[in-house]
Coordinates of C-alpha atoms and ligand atoms in Angstrom, one line a residue:
Chain A
M172 CA 75.6 27.3 105.7
Q173 CA 77.5 30.1 107.4
P174 CA 80.3 31.5 105.1
I175 CA 83.8 30.7 106.2
I176 CA 85.0 34.2 105.5
S177 CA 82.7 37.3 105.6
I178 CA 84.0 40.6 104.4
S179 CA 81.8 43.6 104.8
G180 CA 82.4 47.2 103.9
L181 CA 86.1 46.7 103.7
S182 CA 88.1 49.7 102.6
K183 CA 91.8 50.4 102.4
T184 CA 93.4 53.8 101.9
Y185 CA 97.2 53.7 101.6
S186 CA 98.8 56.8 102.8
P187 CA 98.4 59.5 101.9
D188 CA 95.2 59.2 100.0
F189 CA 95.3 56.2 97.6
V190 CA 92.2 54.2 97.8
A191 CA 93.0 50.5 97.1
L192 CA 89.8 48.9 98.2
R193 CA 86.4 50.6 98.3
H194 CA 83.7 49.3 100.5
L195 CA 84.1 45.7 99.4
D196 CA 81.6 43.0 100.5
L197 CA 82.3 39.3 99.9
E198 CA 81.3 36.0 101.4
I199 CA 83.5 33.0 100.9
R200 CA 81.8 29.7 101.2
R201 CA 83.2 26.8 103.2
G202 CA 85.0 24.3 101.0
E203 CA 84.9 26.2 97.8
I204 CA 87.6 27.3 95.4
L205 CA 87.2 31.0 94.7
A206 CA 89.3 32.6 91.9
L207 CA 89.9 36.3 92.1
L208 CA 90.6 38.0 88.8
G209 CA 91.5 41.5 88.1
P210 CA 94.1 43.7 86.4
N211 CA 97.4 44.7 87.9
G212 CA 96.8 47.0 90.9
A213 CA 93.1 46.1 91.2
G214 CA 93.5 45.3 94.9
K215 CA 93.6 41.5 95.0
T216 CA 96.8 41.3 97.1
T217 CA 95.6 44.1 99.4
L218 CA 92.4 42.2 100.1
I219 CA 94.3 39.0 100.9
S220 CA 96.8 40.9 103.0
I221 CA 94.1 42.4 105.1
V222 CA 92.4 39.1 105.7
C223 CA 95.7 37.5 106.7
G224 CA 96.7 40.3 109.0
I225 CA 99.6 41.8 107.0
V226 CA 97.9 45.1 106.1
N227 CA 95.6 47.1 108.5
P228 CA 92.1 47.7 107.1
S229 CA 91.0 51.4 107.0
S230 CA 87.4 50.4 107.7
G231 CA 85.0 47.5 107.5
T232 CA 85.1 44.1 109.2
V233 CA 86.3 40.7 108.3
T234 CA 85.4 37.5 110.2
V235 CA 87.0 34.1 109.7
D236 CA 84.7 31.3 110.8
G237 CA 83.0 33.8 113.0
H238 CA 86.2 35.2 114.5
D239 CA 87.0 38.9 113.9
I240 CA 90.4 39.2 112.3
I241 CA 91.4 42.0 114.7
S242 CA 89.8 41.4 118.1
D243 CA 90.1 37.6 117.8
Y244 CA 93.1 37.4 115.5
R245 CA 94.6 34.3 117.1
A246 CA 91.6 32.1 116.2
A247 CA 91.2 33.7 112.8
R248 CA 94.8 33.4 111.8
S249 CA 95.3 29.9 113.0
M250 CA 92.9 28.7 110.3
I251 CA 94.7 30.4 107.5
G252 CA 97.7 29.5 105.3
L253 CA 99.1 32.1 103.0
V254 CA 101.3 31.8 99.9
P255 CA 102.1 35.4 99.0
Q256 CA 102.7 36.7 95.5
E257 CA 106.3 37.6 96.1
L258 CA 108.9 34.9 96.4
T259 CA 110.3 35.7 99.8
T260 CA 112.2 33.1 101.7
D261 CA 115.1 32.8 104.0
A262 CA 118.4 31.9 102.4
F263 CA 120.5 30.0 104.8
E264 CA 117.9 27.7 106.4
T265 CA 117.3 24.2 105.2
V266 CA 113.9 23.4 103.7
W267 CA 113.1 21.2 106.7
A268 CA 114.0 23.8 109.2
T269 CA 112.1 26.6 107.6
V270 CA 108.9 24.5 107.2
S271 CA 109.1 23.3 110.7
H272 CA 109.6 26.8 111.9
S273 CA 106.4 27.9 110.2
R274 CA 104.5 25.2 112.0
G275 CA 105.8 26.4 115.3
L276 CA 104.9 30.0 114.6
F277 CA 101.3 28.9 114.2
G278 CA 101.4 27.4 117.7
L279 CA 101.4 23.7 116.8
R280 CA 103.7 21.1 118.3
P281 CA 106.3 19.6 116.0
N282 CA 104.9 16.8 113.8
P283 CA 107.6 15.4 111.6
A284 CA 105.2 13.0 110.0
H285 CA 103.0 15.9 108.8
I286 CA 106.0 17.9 107.6
E287 CA 107.3 14.8 105.7
K288 CA 103.9 14.3 104.1
V289 CA 103.8 18.0 102.9
L290 CA 107.3 17.8 101.6
R291 CA 106.6 14.6 99.7
D292 CA 103.4 15.9 98.3
L293 CA 105.3 18.9 96.9
T294 CA 108.2 16.7 95.7
L295 CA 110.6 18.5 98.1
W296 CA 111.5 15.5 100.1
D297 CA 114.8 15.0 98.4
K298 CA 115.6 18.6 99.1
R299 CA 114.8 18.6 102.7
D300 CA 118.4 19.2 103.8
S301 CA 119.2 21.7 101.1
K302 CA 119.6 25.3 102.0
I303 CA 116.9 27.4 100.4
M304 CA 119.3 29.6 98.5
Q305 CA 120.4 26.5 96.6
L306 CA 116.9 25.9 95.2
S307 CA 115.5 27.1 91.9
G308 CA 112.7 29.6 91.8
G309 CA 110.0 27.0 91.2
M310 CA 111.3 25.0 94.2
K311 CA 111.3 28.1 96.4
R312 CA 107.7 28.5 95.5
R313 CA 107.0 25.0 96.6
V314 CA 108.8 25.7 99.8
M315 CA 106.4 28.7 100.4
I316 CA 103.5 26.4 99.8
A317 CA 104.9 23.9 102.2
K318 CA 105.3 26.6 104.8
A319 CA 101.6 27.5 104.3
L320 CA 100.5 23.9 104.6
S321 CA 102.8 23.1 107.6
H322 CA 100.2 24.1 110.1
E323 CA 97.2 22.3 108.5
P324 CA 95.2 25.3 107.6
Q325 CA 91.5 25.1 106.8
I326 CA 91.7 28.1 104.5
L327 CA 94.5 28.5 101.9
F328 CA 95.2 31.8 100.1
L329 CA 97.3 31.4 96.9
D330 CA 98.3 34.8 95.5
E331 CA 99.2 34.2 91.9
P332 CA 100.6 30.8 92.5
T333 CA 101.3 30.0 88.9
A334 CA 103.2 33.2 88.0
G335 CA 106.6 32.1 86.7
V336 CA 105.9 28.5 87.1
D337 CA 106.4 25.8 84.5
V338 CA 103.8 23.5 83.1
E339 CA 104.9 20.6 85.3
L340 CA 104.7 22.5 88.5
R341 CA 101.4 24.1 87.5
K342 CA 99.9 20.7 87.0
D343 CA 101.2 19.5 90.3
M344 CA 99.9 22.5 91.9
W345 CA 96.4 22.1 90.6
A346 CA 96.4 18.5 91.6
M347 CA 97.4 19.5 95.1
V348 CA 94.7 22.2 95.2
R349 CA 92.1 19.6 94.2
R350 CA 93.3 17.2 96.9
L351 CA 93.1 19.9 99.5
R352 CA 89.7 20.9 98.4
S353 CA 88.4 17.4 98.6
S354 CA 89.8 17.2 102.2
G355 CA 87.6 20.2 103.0
V356 CA 90.1 23.1 102.7
T357 CA 88.7 26.4 101.3
I358 CA 90.9 27.9 98.7
I359 CA 91.1 31.4 97.5
L360 CA 93.5 32.1 94.6
T361 CA 94.3 35.0 92.4
T362 CA 95.3 34.7 88.8
H363 CA 95.7 36.6 85.6
Y364 CA 94.9 33.5 83.5
I365 CA 91.2 33.2 82.9
A366 CA 91.6 29.7 81.6
E367 CA 93.1 28.8 85.0
A368 CA 90.1 30.3 86.9
E369 CA 87.8 28.4 84.5
E370 CA 89.5 25.2 85.1
M371 CA 89.9 25.4 88.8
A372 CA 87.3 27.5 90.5
D373 CA 83.8 26.9 91.8
R374 CA 83.2 30.6 91.8
I375 CA 84.9 33.5 90.1
G376 CA 85.2 37.1 91.5
V377 CA 86.4 40.0 89.5
I378 CA 88.0 42.9 91.3
H379 CA 88.6 46.2 89.5
K380 CA 89.9 49.4 91.0
G381 CA 89.3 48.2 94.5
E382 CA 85.7 47.1 93.9
L383 CA 84.3 43.7 93.5
V384 CA 82.5 44.1 90.1
L385 CA 81.3 40.5 89.9
V386 CA 81.2 37.3 91.8
E387 CA 79.4 34.4 90.4
E388 CA 79.3 30.6 90.1
K389 CA 81.5 29.5 87.4
A390 CA 78.7 27.3 86.0
E391 CA 76.6 30.4 85.7
L392 CA 79.3 32.3 84.0
M393 CA 79.9 29.4 81.7
R394 CA 76.2 29.5 80.8
K395 CA 76.5 33.1 79.9
L396 CA 79.6 32.0 78.0
G397 CA 77.6 29.4 76.1
S398 CA 75.1 32.0 74.9
K399 CA 75.4 33.6 71.6
Q400 CA 74.0 36.7 70.1
L401 CA 72.5 37.1 66.7
I402 CA 72.7 40.8 65.6
L403 CA 70.3 41.9 62.9
E404 CA 71.0 45.3 61.2
L405 CA 67.7 46.9 60.2
P406 CA 67.3 49.2 57.2
D407 CA 64.4 51.0 58.9
R408 CA 64.5 52.3 62.5
L409 CA 62.3 50.5 65.0
D410 CA 60.9 52.3 68.0
A411 CA 60.1 49.1 69.9
I412 CA 60.1 45.4 69.6
P413 CA 56.8 44.4 68.1
A414 CA 54.4 42.7 70.6
D415 CA 54.2 39.5 68.5
L416 CA 57.9 38.9 69.0
A417 CA 57.8 39.3 72.7
A418 CA 58.4 35.6 73.2
Y419 CA 62.0 35.9 71.9
Q420 CA 64.9 37.3 73.9
L421 CA 65.3 40.4 71.9
S422 CA 66.8 43.7 72.6
L423 CA 66.9 46.8 70.5
S424 CA 70.0 49.0 70.1
G425 CA 69.7 52.6 71.3
D426 CA 69.2 54.1 67.9
G427 CA 66.8 51.4 66.9
T428 CA 68.8 50.2 63.9
A429 CA 70.0 46.9 65.3
M430 CA 68.2 44.1 67.1
T431 CA 70.0 41.5 69.2
Y432 CA 68.7 38.0 69.8
T433 CA 70.4 36.0 72.6
Y434 CA 70.2 32.3 72.5
D435 CA 71.8 29.2 73.9
A436 CA 74.2 27.9 71.3
Q437 CA 74.4 24.6 73.1
G438 CA 70.7 24.1 73.3
E439 CA 68.8 21.6 71.1
R440 CA 66.9 24.3 69.3
T441 CA 68.3 27.8 68.9
G442 CA 65.0 29.3 67.7
I443 CA 66.7 31.1 64.9
S444 CA 64.6 29.8 62.1
A445 CA 61.4 30.4 64.0
L446 CA 62.6 33.9 64.7
L447 CA 63.4 34.6 61.1
Q448 CA 60.0 33.3 60.0
D449 CA 58.3 35.5 62.6
L450 CA 60.3 38.5 61.5
A451 CA 59.2 38.0 57.9
R452 CA 55.6 37.6 59.1
S453 CA 55.8 40.9 61.0
G454 CA 57.3 42.6 58.0
I455 CA 60.6 43.4 59.6
Q456 CA 63.5 43.3 57.1
F457 CA 67.2 43.2 57.8
K458 CA 70.1 44.2 55.7
D459 CA 72.8 42.2 57.5
L460 CA 73.3 39.7 60.3
Q461 CA 76.1 38.4 62.4
T462 CA 76.5 36.2 65.4
T463 CA 78.9 36.7 68.3
Q464 CA 79.8 34.6 71.3
S465 CA 81.1 36.1 74.5
S466 CA 84.0 34.5 76.3
L467 CA 84.9 34.9 79.9
E468 CA 87.7 36.9 78.6
E469 CA 85.3 39.3 77.0
I470 CA 83.0 39.4 80.0
F471 CA 86.1 40.3 82.0
V472 CA 87.3 42.9 79.6
D473 CA 83.8 44.5 79.4
L474 CA 83.5 44.6 83.1
V475 CA 86.9 46.2 83.5
R476 CA 86.2 48.7 80.8
D477 CA 82.9 49.6 82.2
G478 CA 84.5 50.3 85.5
Q479 CA 86.7 53.0 83.9
Chain B
M262 CA 100.3 32.3 125.2
N263 CA 101.6 30.8 122.0
F264 CA 104.7 29.1 123.5
E265 CA 105.4 27.1 120.4
A266 CA 105.8 30.4 118.5
I267 CA 108.2 31.8 121.1
K268 CA 110.2 28.7 120.9
A269 CA 110.2 28.7 117.1
I270 CA 111.4 32.4 117.0
Y271 CA 114.0 31.8 119.7
R272 CA 115.4 28.7 118.1
F273 CA 115.5 30.3 114.7
E274 CA 117.4 33.3 116.0
M275 CA 119.9 31.2 118.0
A276 CA 120.5 29.0 115.0
R277 CA 121.3 32.1 113.0
T278 CA 124.0 33.0 115.6
F279 CA 125.6 29.6 115.8
R280 CA 125.6 29.3 112.0
T281 CA 128.3 32.0 112.0
P282 CA 130.3 31.4 115.2
L283 CA 133.3 33.2 114.0
Q284 CA 131.5 36.4 113.4
S285 CA 129.0 36.2 116.2
I286 CA 131.1 34.8 119.0
I287 CA 134.8 34.6 118.4
S288 CA 135.3 38.0 116.9
P289 CA 133.6 40.0 119.7
V290 CA 135.4 38.0 122.4
I291 CA 138.8 38.6 120.7
S292 CA 138.3 42.3 120.1
T293 CA 137.2 42.9 123.7
S294 CA 140.1 40.8 125.0
L295 CA 142.5 43.0 123.1
Y296 CA 141.6 45.8 125.4
F297 CA 142.6 43.7 128.4
I298 CA 145.9 43.0 126.9
V299 CA 146.6 46.6 125.9
F300 CA 145.2 48.3 128.9
G301 CA 145.5 45.6 131.5
A302 CA 148.9 44.1 130.8
A303 CA 150.7 46.7 128.7
I304 CA 149.7 50.2 129.6
G305 CA 147.7 49.5 132.7
S306 CA 150.7 48.9 134.9
R307 CA 151.8 52.6 134.4
I308 CA 148.4 54.0 135.3
T309 CA 147.8 54.6 139.0
E310 CA 145.2 52.4 140.8
I311 CA 141.7 53.8 141.0
E312 CA 140.3 53.5 144.6
G313 CA 142.5 50.5 145.3
V314 CA 141.8 48.7 142.0
S315 CA 144.4 48.2 139.3
Y316 CA 143.5 50.0 136.1
G317 CA 143.4 46.8 134.1
A318 CA 140.8 45.4 136.5
F319 CA 139.0 48.7 136.8
I320 CA 138.1 48.7 133.1
V321 CA 136.8 45.1 132.9
P322 CA 133.2 45.8 133.9
G323 CA 133.0 48.8 131.6
L324 CA 134.4 46.8 128.7
I325 CA 132.0 43.9 129.3
M326 CA 129.2 46.4 129.3
L327 CA 130.5 48.0 126.2
M328 CA 130.4 44.7 124.4
I329 CA 127.0 43.7 125.8
L330 CA 125.5 47.0 124.7
T331 CA 126.9 46.9 121.1
Q332 CA 126.2 43.2 120.7
S333 CA 122.7 43.4 122.1
V334 CA 121.8 46.3 119.9
S335 CA 123.2 44.7 116.8
N336 CA 121.6 41.3 117.4
G337 CA 118.3 42.8 118.4
S338 CA 118.2 45.0 115.4
F339 CA 119.3 42.5 112.8
G340 CA 116.9 39.9 114.0
I341 CA 113.8 41.9 113.1
F342 CA 115.3 44.1 110.4
F343 CA 116.2 41.1 108.2
P344 CA 112.8 39.6 107.8
K345 CA 111.5 43.1 107.1
F346 CA 114.2 43.7 104.5
L347 CA 113.7 40.3 102.9
G348 CA 109.9 40.3 103.1
T349 CA 109.8 37.1 105.1
I350 CA 108.1 39.1 107.9
Y351 CA 104.8 38.4 106.1
E352 CA 104.8 35.1 107.9
L353 CA 105.3 36.5 111.3
L354 CA 102.5 39.1 110.7
S355 CA 100.1 36.4 109.5
A356 CA 100.8 34.0 112.3
P357 CA 98.7 33.9 115.5
V358 CA 101.3 35.4 117.6
S359 CA 101.0 38.4 119.9
Y360 CA 103.4 41.3 120.0
L361 CA 104.6 40.2 123.4
E362 CA 105.4 36.8 122.0
I363 CA 107.4 38.3 119.1
I364 CA 109.3 40.4 121.5
I365 CA 110.1 37.6 123.9
G366 CA 111.3 35.5 121.0
Y367 CA 113.5 38.0 119.4
V368 CA 114.7 40.0 122.4
G369 CA 115.2 36.8 124.4
A370 CA 117.4 35.3 121.7
A371 CA 119.5 38.5 121.3
A372 CA 119.9 38.9 125.1
T373 CA 120.9 35.2 125.5
K374 CA 123.6 35.6 122.9
S375 CA 124.9 38.8 124.7
L376 CA 125.0 36.9 128.0
I377 CA 126.9 34.0 126.5
L378 CA 129.4 36.6 125.2
G379 CA 129.5 38.4 128.5
V380 CA 130.4 35.2 130.4
L381 CA 133.1 34.3 127.8
V382 CA 134.7 37.7 128.0
L383 CA 134.6 37.6 131.8
A384 CA 136.4 34.3 131.8
T385 CA 139.0 35.6 129.3
A386 CA 139.6 38.7 131.3
G387 CA 140.5 36.5 134.3
F388 CA 143.6 35.4 132.3
F389 CA 144.9 38.9 132.0
V390 CA 143.9 40.9 135.0
P391 CA 143.3 40.1 138.7
L392 CA 139.5 39.9 138.9
R393 CA 137.3 39.7 141.9
V394 CA 133.5 39.8 142.1
D395 CA 132.1 41.0 145.5
H396 CA 128.4 40.8 144.6
P397 CA 127.8 38.0 142.1
V398 CA 124.0 38.1 142.3
W399 CA 124.0 41.9 141.5
M400 CA 126.5 41.3 138.8
L401 CA 124.1 38.8 137.1
L402 CA 121.2 41.1 137.6
F403 CA 122.9 44.0 135.9
L404 CA 124.1 41.7 133.2
V405 CA 120.7 40.4 132.4
L406 CA 118.9 43.7 132.7
T407 CA 121.4 45.4 130.4
A408 CA 121.3 42.6 127.8
V409 CA 117.5 42.6 127.7
T410 CA 117.2 46.4 127.7
F411 CA 119.6 46.9 124.9
S412 CA 118.4 44.0 122.9
L413 CA 115.1 45.8 123.1
V414 CA 116.7 49.1 122.0
G415 CA 118.1 47.1 119.0
F416 CA 114.7 45.6 118.3
I417 CA 113.2 49.1 118.1
I418 CA 116.0 50.3 115.9
G419 CA 115.5 47.3 113.7
I420 CA 111.8 48.1 113.3
L421 CA 112.3 51.8 112.7
A422 CA 115.4 51.6 110.4
K423 CA 114.5 52.4 106.8
G424 CA 117.7 50.8 105.4
M425 CA 121.0 49.1 106.1
E426 CA 122.7 52.4 106.5
Q427 CA 120.5 53.5 109.3
L428 CA 120.7 50.1 110.9
Q429 CA 124.4 50.4 111.2
T430 CA 125.0 54.1 111.8
V431 CA 122.4 54.7 114.5
P432 CA 124.1 52.3 116.9
L433 CA 127.5 53.7 115.9
L434 CA 126.5 57.3 116.4
I435 CA 124.6 56.9 119.6
I436 CA 125.6 53.8 121.5
T437 CA 129.4 53.9 121.0
P438 CA 129.8 57.5 122.2
L439 CA 127.5 56.9 125.1
T440 CA 129.5 53.9 126.3
F441 CA 132.9 55.6 125.8
L442 CA 131.7 58.6 127.7
G443 CA 129.9 56.4 130.2
G444 CA 132.9 55.8 132.4
T445 CA 134.3 52.6 130.9
F446 CA 137.8 54.0 131.1
Y447 CA 137.6 56.5 133.9
S448 CA 135.9 57.3 137.1
L449 CA 133.4 60.1 136.9
S450 CA 135.1 61.8 139.8
V451 CA 138.1 62.8 137.7
L452 CA 135.8 65.0 135.5
P453 CA 135.3 68.7 136.1
P454 CA 131.9 69.4 137.8
F455 CA 130.2 70.6 134.7
W456 CA 131.0 67.4 132.7
H457 CA 130.3 65.3 135.7
A458 CA 126.8 66.8 135.8
V459 CA 126.3 66.3 132.0
S460 CA 127.4 62.6 132.4
L461 CA 124.6 62.0 134.7
F462 CA 122.2 62.3 131.7
N463 CA 123.9 59.4 130.1
P464 CA 122.0 56.2 131.0
V465 CA 125.1 54.1 130.3
V466 CA 126.8 55.7 133.3
Y467 CA 124.4 54.0 135.6
L468 CA 124.8 50.6 134.0
I469 CA 128.6 50.7 134.2
S470 CA 128.7 52.2 137.7
G471 CA 126.3 49.6 139.0
F472 CA 128.0 46.8 137.2
R473 CA 131.4 47.9 138.5
W474 CA 130.1 48.1 142.0
S475 CA 129.1 44.5 141.8
F476 CA 132.7 43.6 141.2
Y477 CA 134.7 45.9 143.4
G478 CA 132.2 47.7 145.6
I479 CA 133.2 51.1 144.1
A480 CA 130.7 53.2 142.2
D481 CA 130.2 56.7 140.7
V482 CA 126.5 56.7 141.7
N483 CA 124.7 54.8 144.4
V484 CA 123.9 51.3 143.3
A485 CA 120.2 51.6 144.1
V486 CA 120.1 54.6 141.8
S487 CA 121.9 52.6 139.1
L488 CA 119.4 49.8 139.4
G489 CA 116.4 52.2 139.4
M490 CA 117.7 53.9 136.3
T491 CA 118.3 50.6 134.5
I492 CA 114.8 49.5 135.2
A493 CA 113.4 52.9 134.2
F494 CA 115.2 52.6 130.9
L495 CA 113.9 49.1 130.3
L496 CA 110.4 50.4 131.0
A497 CA 110.8 53.3 128.6
C498 CA 111.8 50.9 125.9
L499 CA 108.8 48.7 126.6
V500 CA 106.5 51.7 126.3
I501 CA 108.0 52.6 122.9
V502 CA 107.8 49.1 121.6
A503 CA 104.2 48.8 122.8
W504 CA 103.3 52.0 120.9
I505 CA 105.0 50.8 117.7
F506 CA 103.1 47.5 117.8
R507 CA 99.8 49.1 118.7
T508 CA 99.9 51.3 115.7
G509 CA 101.6 48.8 113.4
Y510 CA 104.1 51.6 112.7
R511 CA 106.6 50.6 110.0
L512 CA 105.5 47.0 110.1
K513 CA 102.1 47.1 108.4
A514 CA 100.8 49.3 105.7
Ligands
LIG833 N1 102.2 49.4 100.7 C1 101.5 50.1 99.8 N2 101.6 51.5 99.9 C2 101.0 52.2 98.9 N3 100.3 51.7 97.9 C3 100.2 50.4 97.8 C4 100.8 49.5 98.8 N4 100.5 48.3 98.4 C5 99.8 48.3 97.3 N5 99.5 49.6 96.9 C6 98.7 50.1 95.8 O1 97.4 49.5 95.9 C7 96.9 49.1 94.7 C8 96.5 47.7 94.8 O2 97.6 46.9 94.9 P1 97.5 45.3 95.0 O3 98.9 44.8 95.2 O4 96.5 44.9 96.0 O5 97.0 44.9 93.5 P2 96.8 43.5 92.9 O6 95.4 43.4 92.4 O7 97.3 42.4 93.8 O8 97.7 43.6 91.6 P3 98.7 42.6 90.8 O9 97.8 41.8 89.9 O10 99.6 43.4 90.1 O11 99.3 41.7 91.9 C9 98.0 49.3 93.7 O12 97.8 50.5 93.0 C10 99.3 49.5 94.5 O13 100.1 50.5 93.9
LIG834 MG1 98.8 41.1 93.7

C-alpha cells in the first residue's frame, strides 16, 4: 500500500548554519501509530513543523497522500491535524468559538454536531462557553487537541502530547488515540517516555541529531528486547569461534577474551545447557559468566550514544 | 478559494473588535470629536474661512483621514502580530489557506472597522460643524481605498515588527507626522514653495486632498492625481506583502 506520508532527502538548516535535519527519509504507513523518540533538540518538532507547513524545508520533498506539501499545499494540509508541543491558545475566546474557528480555517462548513462530539470526547463539553484563559493547563491542551480534530483530519500529529499531563488525561488521551486509529486515522506522536511508545505505537522511529537512526516495527524491537545475552569470559584468547560451535549465535569480542551468546529468553529452549556441553567438548573453558537483557531504553541509549 | 477560512478569519477579527467596544470604537470616536469641538466650535470661528469653507468644516475630512489611517494601521498590525506573538499563528500556517485569503481576512476586517469608525465620526461631526458632501461616491471610494491601503500597511508592520515596542512606535513615528504634515489642518497653498514641494512626497497629502475635494470641491492637487497616487500606494503595499509571503520572511523559519 502506498505510504500516506513520504519524506525523502529532507534537510533543514536554520540560519545561519545550524543543521537540524540531515537528509532524512521516512515513509509513514496509512493507519499506523508511529512514535518518534529522540533526545531534546534531535529535530522531532522540526520534522513535524515542515510536514505541516510551519517551517520551510531547506531541501528534500514531502508528499502527503501523493500531494506535495509545497506545490499542492491545500490538499496536503487539509488532511492533517496538528497538536503542537507548546501550549499556545487564544485567551479571550470561548472554547466553542476557537474550535469552530479552526474548522473554518480548514475550509469546512460549520458542523455543530461534529464540534459537539469532539468536545464531549475530550470532556470539554461543560467548558464550551468558558474563556480559554479560565481553563487549566491540561484543559488547554485538550482544547488544542479539539482544534486539531475539528476538521476531521486523516493524519494527526501529536508533538509530546503527554508532557505536563496528569495520569487521568494521559489515559483519556491514549483511549482517544486508539479510537482515532480504529477509525482509520494515521497518528504520529513524539514522546520522551519509552514506555509510552511501547504501549501505543505500531512502529517506533528514533531521531538523533537530525538523522533517523532507526525505524522499526515495535514487535520487532520487542523481539530484540526479549533476547538475552550470555557473556562468557575466557581465560585463554580465542582467534575465532570454533567450527563445531557454528550452530550457535555466538560472537567474539575484539580482543578474543569474551564470547557472547544471544538467545531468546522467552523461547521454550534457550540452548544454554547444550552450548555449555558443546563448549566443554571443544575444550573451551571460561572463568566467569553473566547474562544481560537489553531494554528499549538501552537500545535507545546505545543508538544515541553511537551517533555522537 | 477557501471562503470558509476567509470568513473564519474575518469573524474572529471582528469579534475581537466588538469584545472591547470602549477601546475600539467609543474612544477613537470621542477623541476625534474633541477636535471638532475645539477647532470647529471654539477656535474655528476666529480663523478665516479657507476658499469659502469655514475652518471647522475644512478640517473634518483631514481628521477623518487621520483617524482612519491610525486605526487601520493599528488594527491591521495587531491582528497579525498577536498570533505571531502568542504562537497561535501555527494554526494559520498549517491551514490550507493561501496568502491572499489570509490578507483578505485580516485586512478586510481591519478596514471594515475603520470604515465603521469613519462613518460614526462623520455623523458626529455633523453635530458640530456645517457639513456638506458634493461627491458622495468619490468620498466613499477614497474612504474605502484608504482604509484598505493602511490596513495593509498595518498588516505589513505587524509581520515585520519584532516586538511590542516596534509595533507601537513605527506608526507613531511615521504615520502621525505624515498625517499632521499632510494638510489636515491647513491648505498646502499657505506653505512656502520649498515646503510645498516637499509635501508632495507625502502620500497622505493626496489622500486628504482627494477626500476633501469629495466634500467641498476644493483640493491641493488634482483629484485624478490623488486617486492615482492612492491606488499606486495600494499596489506598492501589495507588492511588499506578496514578497513577504513568497519568502516566508519573519513568518516561517
Ligand atoms: N526557529 C529556529 N531557529 C533556529 N534553531 C532552531 C529553531 N527551531 C529549532 N531550532 C534548533 O533545531 C534543533 C532541533 O529542534 P527541535 O525543536 O526540532 O527538537 P526536538 O527534537 O523537537 O526537541 P525536544 O524534544 O526538546 O522538543 C534544536 O537544536 C533547536 O535549537
Ligand atoms: Mg520538540
